[in-house]
Coordinates of C-alpha atoms in Angstrom, one line a residue:
X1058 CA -27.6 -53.9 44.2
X1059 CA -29.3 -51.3 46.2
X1060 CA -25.9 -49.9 47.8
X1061 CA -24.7 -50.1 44.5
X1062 CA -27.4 -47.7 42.7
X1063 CA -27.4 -45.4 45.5
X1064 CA -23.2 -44.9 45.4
X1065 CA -23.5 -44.4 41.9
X1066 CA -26.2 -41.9 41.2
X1067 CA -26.3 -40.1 44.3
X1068 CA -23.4 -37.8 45.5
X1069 CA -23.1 -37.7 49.3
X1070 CA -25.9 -40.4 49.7
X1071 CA -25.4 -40.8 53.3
X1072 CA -26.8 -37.4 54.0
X1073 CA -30.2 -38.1 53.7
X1074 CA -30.9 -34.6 56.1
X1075 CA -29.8 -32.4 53.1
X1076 CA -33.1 -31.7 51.2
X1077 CA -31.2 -32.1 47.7
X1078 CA -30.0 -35.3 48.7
X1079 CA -33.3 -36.9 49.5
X1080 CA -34.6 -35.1 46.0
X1081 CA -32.3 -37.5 44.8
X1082 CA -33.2 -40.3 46.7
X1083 CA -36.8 -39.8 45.0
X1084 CA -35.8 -39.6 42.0
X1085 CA -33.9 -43.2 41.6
X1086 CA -36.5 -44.5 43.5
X1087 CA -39.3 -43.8 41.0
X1088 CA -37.3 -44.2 37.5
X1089 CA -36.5 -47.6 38.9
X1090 CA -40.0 -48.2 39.9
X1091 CA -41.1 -47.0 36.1
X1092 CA -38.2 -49.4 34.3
X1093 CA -39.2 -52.8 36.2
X1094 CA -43.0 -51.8 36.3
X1095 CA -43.2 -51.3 32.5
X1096 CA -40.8 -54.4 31.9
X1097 CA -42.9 -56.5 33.9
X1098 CA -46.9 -55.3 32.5
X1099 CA -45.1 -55.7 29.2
X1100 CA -43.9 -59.1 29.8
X1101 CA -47.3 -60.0 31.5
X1102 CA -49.5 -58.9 29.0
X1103 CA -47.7 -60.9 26.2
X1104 CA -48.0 -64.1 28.4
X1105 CA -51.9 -63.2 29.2
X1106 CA -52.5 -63.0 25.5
X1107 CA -50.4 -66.2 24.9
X1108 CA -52.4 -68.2 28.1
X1109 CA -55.9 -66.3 28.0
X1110 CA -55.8 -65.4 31.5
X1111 CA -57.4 -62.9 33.1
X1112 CA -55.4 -63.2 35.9
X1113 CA -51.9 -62.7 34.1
X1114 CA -54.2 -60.0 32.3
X1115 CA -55.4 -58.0 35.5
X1116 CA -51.6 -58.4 36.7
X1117 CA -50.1 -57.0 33.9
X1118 CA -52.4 -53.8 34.2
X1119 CA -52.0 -53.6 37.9
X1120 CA -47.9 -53.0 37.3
X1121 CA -48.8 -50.8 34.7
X1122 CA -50.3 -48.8 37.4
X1123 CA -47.4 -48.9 39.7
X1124 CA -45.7 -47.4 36.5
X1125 CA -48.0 -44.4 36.2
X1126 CA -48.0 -44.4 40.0
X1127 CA -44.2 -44.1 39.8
X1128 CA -44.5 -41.0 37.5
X1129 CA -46.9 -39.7 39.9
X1130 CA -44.2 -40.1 42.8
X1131 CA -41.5 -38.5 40.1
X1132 CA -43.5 -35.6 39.7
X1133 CA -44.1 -35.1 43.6
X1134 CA -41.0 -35.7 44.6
X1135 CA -39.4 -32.9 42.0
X1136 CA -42.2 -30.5 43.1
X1137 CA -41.5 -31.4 46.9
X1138 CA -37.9 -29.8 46.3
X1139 CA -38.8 -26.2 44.9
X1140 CA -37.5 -23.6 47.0
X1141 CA -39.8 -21.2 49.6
X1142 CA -41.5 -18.2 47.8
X1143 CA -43.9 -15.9 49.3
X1144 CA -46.9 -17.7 48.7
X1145 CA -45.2 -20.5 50.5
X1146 CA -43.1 -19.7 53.1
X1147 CA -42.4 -23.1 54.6
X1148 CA -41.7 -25.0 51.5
X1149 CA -43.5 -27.3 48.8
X1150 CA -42.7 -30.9 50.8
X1151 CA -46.1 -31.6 51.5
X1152 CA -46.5 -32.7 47.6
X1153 CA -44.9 -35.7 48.7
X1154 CA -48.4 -36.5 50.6
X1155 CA -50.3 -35.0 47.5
X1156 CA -48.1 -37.6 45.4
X1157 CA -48.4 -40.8 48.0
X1158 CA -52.6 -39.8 47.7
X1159 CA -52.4 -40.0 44.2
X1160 CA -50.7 -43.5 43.8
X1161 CA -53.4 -44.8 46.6
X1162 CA -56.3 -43.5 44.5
X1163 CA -54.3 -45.4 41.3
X1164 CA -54.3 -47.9 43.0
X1165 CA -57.8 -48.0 44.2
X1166 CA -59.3 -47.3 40.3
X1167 CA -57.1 -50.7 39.7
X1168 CA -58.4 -52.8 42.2
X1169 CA -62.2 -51.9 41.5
X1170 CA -61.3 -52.6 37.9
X1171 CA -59.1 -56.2 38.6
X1172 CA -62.5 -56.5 41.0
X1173 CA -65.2 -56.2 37.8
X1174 CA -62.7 -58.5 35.8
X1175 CA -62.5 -61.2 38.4
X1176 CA -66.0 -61.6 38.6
X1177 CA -67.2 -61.9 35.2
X1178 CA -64.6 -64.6 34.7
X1179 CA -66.3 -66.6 37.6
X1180 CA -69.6 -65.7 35.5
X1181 CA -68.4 -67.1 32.8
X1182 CA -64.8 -69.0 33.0
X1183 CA -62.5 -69.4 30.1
X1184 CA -60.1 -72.3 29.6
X1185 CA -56.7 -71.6 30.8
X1186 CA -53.7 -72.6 28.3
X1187 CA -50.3 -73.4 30.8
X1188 CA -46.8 -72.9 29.9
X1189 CA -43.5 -73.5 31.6
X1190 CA -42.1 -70.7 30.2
X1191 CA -44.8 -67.6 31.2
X1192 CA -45.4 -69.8 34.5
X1193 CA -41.1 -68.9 34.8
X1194 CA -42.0 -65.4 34.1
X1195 CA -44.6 -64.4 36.9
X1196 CA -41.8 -66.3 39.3
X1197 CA -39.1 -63.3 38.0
X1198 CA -41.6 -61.4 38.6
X1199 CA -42.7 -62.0 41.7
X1200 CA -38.4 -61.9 42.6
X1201 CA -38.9 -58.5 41.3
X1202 CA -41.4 -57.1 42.9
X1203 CA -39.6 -58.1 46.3
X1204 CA -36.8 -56.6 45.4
X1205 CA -38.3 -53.9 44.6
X1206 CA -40.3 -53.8 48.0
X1207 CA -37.3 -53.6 49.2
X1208 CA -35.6 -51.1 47.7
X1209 CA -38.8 -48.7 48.4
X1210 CA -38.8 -49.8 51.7
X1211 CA -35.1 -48.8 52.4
X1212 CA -35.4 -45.6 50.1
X1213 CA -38.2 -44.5 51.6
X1214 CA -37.3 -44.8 55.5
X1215 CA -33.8 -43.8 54.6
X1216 CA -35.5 -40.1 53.5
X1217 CA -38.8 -40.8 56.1
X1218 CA -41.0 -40.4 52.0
X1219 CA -44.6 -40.9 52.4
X1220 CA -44.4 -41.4 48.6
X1221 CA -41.8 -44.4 48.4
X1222 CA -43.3 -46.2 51.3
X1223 CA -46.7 -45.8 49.9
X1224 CA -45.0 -47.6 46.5
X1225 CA -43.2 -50.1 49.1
X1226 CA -46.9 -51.2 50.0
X1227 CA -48.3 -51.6 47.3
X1228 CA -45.1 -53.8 45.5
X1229 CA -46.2 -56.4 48.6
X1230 CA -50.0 -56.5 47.4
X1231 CA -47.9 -56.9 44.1
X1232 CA -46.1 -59.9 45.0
X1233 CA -49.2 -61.7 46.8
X1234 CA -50.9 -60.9 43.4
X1235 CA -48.6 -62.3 41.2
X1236 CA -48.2 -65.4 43.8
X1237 CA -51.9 -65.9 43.6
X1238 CA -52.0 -65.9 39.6
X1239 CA -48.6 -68.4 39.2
X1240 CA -50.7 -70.3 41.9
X1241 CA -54.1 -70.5 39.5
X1242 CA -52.0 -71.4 36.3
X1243 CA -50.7 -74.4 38.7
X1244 CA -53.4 -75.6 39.5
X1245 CA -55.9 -75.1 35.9
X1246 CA -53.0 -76.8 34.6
X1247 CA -52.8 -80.0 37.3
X1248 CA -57.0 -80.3 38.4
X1249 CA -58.2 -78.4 35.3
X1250 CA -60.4 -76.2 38.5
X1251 CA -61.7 -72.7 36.5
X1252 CA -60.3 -71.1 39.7
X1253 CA -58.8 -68.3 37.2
X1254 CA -61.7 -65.5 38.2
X1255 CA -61.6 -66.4 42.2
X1256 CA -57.6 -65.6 41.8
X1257 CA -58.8 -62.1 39.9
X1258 CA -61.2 -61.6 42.6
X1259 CA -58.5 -61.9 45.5
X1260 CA -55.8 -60.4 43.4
X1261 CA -58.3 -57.4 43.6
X1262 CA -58.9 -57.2 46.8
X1263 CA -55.3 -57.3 48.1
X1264 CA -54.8 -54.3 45.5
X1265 CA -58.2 -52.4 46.9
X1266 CA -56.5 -53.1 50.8
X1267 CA -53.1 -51.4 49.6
X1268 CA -54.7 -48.5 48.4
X1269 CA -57.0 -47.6 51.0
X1270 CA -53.9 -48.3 53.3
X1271 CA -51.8 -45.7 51.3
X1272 CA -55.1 -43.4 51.0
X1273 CA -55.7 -43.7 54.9
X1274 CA -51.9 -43.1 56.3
X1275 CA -51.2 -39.7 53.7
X1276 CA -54.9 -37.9 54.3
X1277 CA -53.9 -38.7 58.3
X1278 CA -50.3 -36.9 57.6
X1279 CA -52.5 -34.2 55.6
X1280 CA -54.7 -33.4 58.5
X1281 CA -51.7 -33.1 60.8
X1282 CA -51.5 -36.5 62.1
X1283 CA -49.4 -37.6 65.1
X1284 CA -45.6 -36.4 64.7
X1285 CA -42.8 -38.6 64.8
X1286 CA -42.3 -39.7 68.3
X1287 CA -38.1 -40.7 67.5
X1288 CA -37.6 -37.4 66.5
X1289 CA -39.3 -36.0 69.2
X1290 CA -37.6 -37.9 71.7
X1291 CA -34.3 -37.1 70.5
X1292 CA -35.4 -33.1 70.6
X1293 CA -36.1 -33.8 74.3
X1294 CA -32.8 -35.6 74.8
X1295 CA -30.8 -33.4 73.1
X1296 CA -32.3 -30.8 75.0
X1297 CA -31.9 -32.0 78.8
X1298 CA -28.2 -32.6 77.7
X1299 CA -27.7 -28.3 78.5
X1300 CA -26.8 -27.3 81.7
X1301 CA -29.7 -24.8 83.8
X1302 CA -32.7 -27.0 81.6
X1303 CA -34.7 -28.8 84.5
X1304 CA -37.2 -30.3 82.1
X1305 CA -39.2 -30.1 79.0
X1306 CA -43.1 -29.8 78.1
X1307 CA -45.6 -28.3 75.6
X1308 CA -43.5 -29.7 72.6
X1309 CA -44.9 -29.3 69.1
X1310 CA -43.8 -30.1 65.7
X1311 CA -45.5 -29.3 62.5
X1312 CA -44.8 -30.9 59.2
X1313 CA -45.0 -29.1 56.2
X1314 CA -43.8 -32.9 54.6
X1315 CA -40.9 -35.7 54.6
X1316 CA -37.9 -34.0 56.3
X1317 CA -39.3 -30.8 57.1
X1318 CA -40.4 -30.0 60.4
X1319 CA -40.9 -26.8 63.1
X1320 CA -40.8 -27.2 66.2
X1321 CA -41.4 -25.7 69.3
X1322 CA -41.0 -26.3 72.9
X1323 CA -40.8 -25.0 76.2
X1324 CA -37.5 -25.6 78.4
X1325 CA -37.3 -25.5 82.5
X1326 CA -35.3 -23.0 83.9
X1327 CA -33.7 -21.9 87.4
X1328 CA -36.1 -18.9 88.3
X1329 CA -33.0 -17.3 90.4
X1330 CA -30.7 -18.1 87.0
X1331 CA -28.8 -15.0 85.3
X1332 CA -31.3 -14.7 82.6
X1333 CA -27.9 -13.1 80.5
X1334 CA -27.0 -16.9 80.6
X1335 CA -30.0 -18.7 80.4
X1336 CA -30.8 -16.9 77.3
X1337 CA -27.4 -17.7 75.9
X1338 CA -28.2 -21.7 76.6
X1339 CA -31.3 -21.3 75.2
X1340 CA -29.8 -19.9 72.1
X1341 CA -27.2 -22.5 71.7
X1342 CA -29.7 -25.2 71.9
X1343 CA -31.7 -23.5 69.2
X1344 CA -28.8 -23.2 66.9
X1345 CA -27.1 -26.1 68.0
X1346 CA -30.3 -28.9 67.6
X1347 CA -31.5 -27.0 64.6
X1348 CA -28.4 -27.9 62.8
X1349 CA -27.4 -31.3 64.2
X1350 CA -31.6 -32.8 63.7
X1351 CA -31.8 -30.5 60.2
X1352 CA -34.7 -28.3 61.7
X1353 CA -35.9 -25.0 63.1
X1354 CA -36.7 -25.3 66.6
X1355 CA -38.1 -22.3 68.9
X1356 CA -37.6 -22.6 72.6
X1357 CA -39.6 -20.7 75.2
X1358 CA -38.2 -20.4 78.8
X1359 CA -40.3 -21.1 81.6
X1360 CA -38.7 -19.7 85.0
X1361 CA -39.5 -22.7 88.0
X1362 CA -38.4 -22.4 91.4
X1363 CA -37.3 -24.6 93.1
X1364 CA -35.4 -25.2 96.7
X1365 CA -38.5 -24.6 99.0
X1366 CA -39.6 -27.9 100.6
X1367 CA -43.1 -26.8 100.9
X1368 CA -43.6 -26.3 97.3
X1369 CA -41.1 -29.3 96.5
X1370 CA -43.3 -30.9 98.5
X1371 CA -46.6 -30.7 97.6
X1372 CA -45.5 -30.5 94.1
X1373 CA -44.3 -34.0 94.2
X1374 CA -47.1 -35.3 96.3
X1375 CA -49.6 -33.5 92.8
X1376 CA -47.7 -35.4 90.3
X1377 CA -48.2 -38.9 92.4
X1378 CA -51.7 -38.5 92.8
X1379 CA -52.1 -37.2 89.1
X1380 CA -50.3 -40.6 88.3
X1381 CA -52.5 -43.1 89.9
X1382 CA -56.0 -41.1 88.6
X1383 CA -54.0 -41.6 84.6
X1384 CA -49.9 -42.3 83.8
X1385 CA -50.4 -40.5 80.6
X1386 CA -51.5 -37.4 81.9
X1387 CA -48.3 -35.0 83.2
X1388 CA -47.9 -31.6 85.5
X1389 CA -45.6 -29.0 85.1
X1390 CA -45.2 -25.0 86.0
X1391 CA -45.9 -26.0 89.4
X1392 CA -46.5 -22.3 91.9
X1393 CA -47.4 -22.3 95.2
X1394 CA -48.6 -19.0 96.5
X1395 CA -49.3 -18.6 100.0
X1396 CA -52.0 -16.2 101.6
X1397 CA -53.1 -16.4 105.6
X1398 CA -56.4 -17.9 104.3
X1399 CA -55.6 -19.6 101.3
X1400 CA -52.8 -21.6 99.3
X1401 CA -53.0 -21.5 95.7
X1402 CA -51.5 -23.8 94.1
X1403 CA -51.1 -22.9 90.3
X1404 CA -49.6 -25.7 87.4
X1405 CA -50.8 -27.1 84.2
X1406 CA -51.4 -30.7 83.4
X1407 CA -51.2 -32.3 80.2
X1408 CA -54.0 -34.3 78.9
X1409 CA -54.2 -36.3 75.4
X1410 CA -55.8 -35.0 72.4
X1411 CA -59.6 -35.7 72.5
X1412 CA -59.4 -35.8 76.2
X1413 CA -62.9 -34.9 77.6
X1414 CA -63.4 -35.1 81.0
X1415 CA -61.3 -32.0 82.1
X1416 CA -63.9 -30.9 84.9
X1417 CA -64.0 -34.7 86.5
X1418 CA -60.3 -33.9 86.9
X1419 CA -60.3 -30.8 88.0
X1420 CA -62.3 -31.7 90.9
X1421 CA -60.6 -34.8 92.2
X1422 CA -57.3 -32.5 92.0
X1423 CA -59.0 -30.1 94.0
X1424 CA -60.4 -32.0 96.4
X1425 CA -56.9 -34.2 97.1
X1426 CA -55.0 -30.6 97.5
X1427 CA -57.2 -30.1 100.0
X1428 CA -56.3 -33.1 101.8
X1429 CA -52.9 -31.8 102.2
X1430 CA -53.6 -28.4 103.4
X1431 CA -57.6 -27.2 103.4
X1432 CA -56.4 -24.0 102.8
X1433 CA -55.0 -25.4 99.4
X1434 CA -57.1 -24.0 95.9
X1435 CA -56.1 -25.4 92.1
X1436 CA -55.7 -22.6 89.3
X1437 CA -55.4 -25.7 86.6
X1438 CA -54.7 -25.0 83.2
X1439 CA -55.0 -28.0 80.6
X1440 CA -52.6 -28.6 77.9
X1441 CA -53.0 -30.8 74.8
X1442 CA -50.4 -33.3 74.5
X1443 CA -49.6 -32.5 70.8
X1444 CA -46.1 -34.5 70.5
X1445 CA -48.6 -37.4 72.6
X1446 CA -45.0 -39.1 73.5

């Protein structure tokens, strides 16, 4: 089914990097969403008038707010594709994140509502009446919302949308809902237990969990969260591929929303190289991994050198020692720069964000260079590992 609706109402649906294509994608996703969302609070409020449950009741409103959250995602996803203007250079994507925040806040108002329900049905419990037929509906329903979880869920990683993953969450909370009220019809109808307003209760807590879920993941994407590790790791691949690139650090990618990211990074180079032909590689990559990884990408060189065994040397014997003290913490830019008194010995290392004990490192850095050669001095500078891959 879901091959099927992408084939026929997106052109060119395997190209999920062309930023018209994943408008696309956005826009099935959440005119589906609002079609089976309004079908099903529909449906669910005509059996929780028929049964008297609050349950059914509070379910029927909760897909009524997956429709409204659905419009919400519509809208974002539309705004996400205007073009750059001057006020906003890299784009309008990050209204994808504004949209995912507004369906967990939906979502939220929902849950503390199903939350008030459920308890003053446990206050004061009303007597359930059971049919075969609206217990068959919430079991569609629950069929749906799978489906439908499903369909987010592929949508949504297919185009990397904060928005449709967001919904994708919150159609799971939907179908443990729904489970939860078919299961309280059950058993009202076979014990006659009032357990109508604890189902409520839980039904509203699974909702109030899914949106502070969704709420949490898009304000951490919002404040510039941690970037996406595959893509990194496929910029650093790509980029070791090219002849004359001896390695890679200080990589950094900012997201300005789903499918649109700058990088920047800085690429190892021969310090005796032609720099005619260096700069040409360097080039290349740019255009080459911009286009391939739908991206703009700016390189820096940094000139090494390498061939001189002292260097080599005591180079390699830095980056052992910085292993055993922390494997997540890397060297690179490596000098060595002999005096007749005094070696120093000049490199960065890279520490992870909200790393605090820079001076502790320092000085066990500088007192194991000096265990190689006394004459040996650090000049450390510290780098944040923003890409932290």
């Amino acid at each position: 089914m879901t091959k099927w609706l992408l084939h026929r109402f997106i052109h060119d649906a395997d190209n999920t990097g062309d930023q018209r294509v994943r408008g696309a994608y956005g826009t099935l996703a959440s005119c589906v969403g609002i079609c089976i969302n309004l079908l099903l609070a529909l449906t669910k409020f005509l059996v929780g008038i028929v049964t008297g449950s609050v349950a059914v009741t509070a379910d029927a409103a909760n897909n009524l707010s997956d429709a409204g959250g659905s419009i919400v995602s519509l809208v974002s996803v539309r705004m996400a594709q205007k073009p750059v203007d001057r006020e906003h250079p890299y784009g309008h994507g990050r209204m994808e994140y504004i949209g995912a925040l507004g369906v967990g806040v939906l979502i939220l108002l929902m849950g503390v509502e199903l939350l008030k329900s459920g308890v003053e049905s446990i206050l004061e419990p009303q007597p359930l009446s059971f049919g075969w037929v609206p217990f068959a509906i919430l079991l569609v329903s629950i069929g749906a919302k799978g489906w439908l979880y499903a369909f987010y869920t592929r949508l949504g990683k297919a185009i990397d949308s904060a928005t449709l993953l967001a919904a994708a969450k919150d159609s799971v909370s939907d179908v443990l809902a729904t489970s939860a009220v078919a299961v309280s019809m059950l058993v009202g109808y076979c014990f006659s237990w009032p357990v109508d307003g604890w189902m409520g209760t839980a039904v509203a807590l699974v909702v109030l969990k899914a949106g502070f879920d969704v709420c949490k993941d898009t304000v951490d994407s919002l404040l510039g969260g941690t970037p996406n590790k595959e893509l990194g790791q496929e910029i650093i691949k790509r980029l070791m591929g090219y002849d004359q690139i001896l390695g890679v650090h200080d990589l950094m990618m900012h997201d300005y929303g789903p499918g649109r990211c700058v990088a920047s990074v800085h690429a190892e180079v021969p310090a005796d190289g032609n720099i005619l032909e260096l700069h040409e590689i360097i080039d290349r990559a740019e255009r080459e991994i911009g286009e391939e990884l739908h991206l703009p990408i700016c390189i820096h060189m940094d000139p090494i050198v390498s061939g001189d065994p002292e260097t080599d040397q005591a180079e390699a014997s830095m980056k052992a020692y910085l292993t055993t003290l922390d494997p997540e913490l890397k060297l690179h830019d490596f000098r060595r720069v002999p005096g007749e008194r005094q070696v120093n010995l000049i490199f960065d290392v890279v520490v992870p964000a909200g790393y605090r004990d820079t001076a502790a490192l320092e000085k066990k850095l500088s007192d194991y260079a000096k265990t190689l050669d006394e004459r040996n001095r650090c000049v450390i500078h510290f780098d944040l590992d923003y890409y932290n891959g």
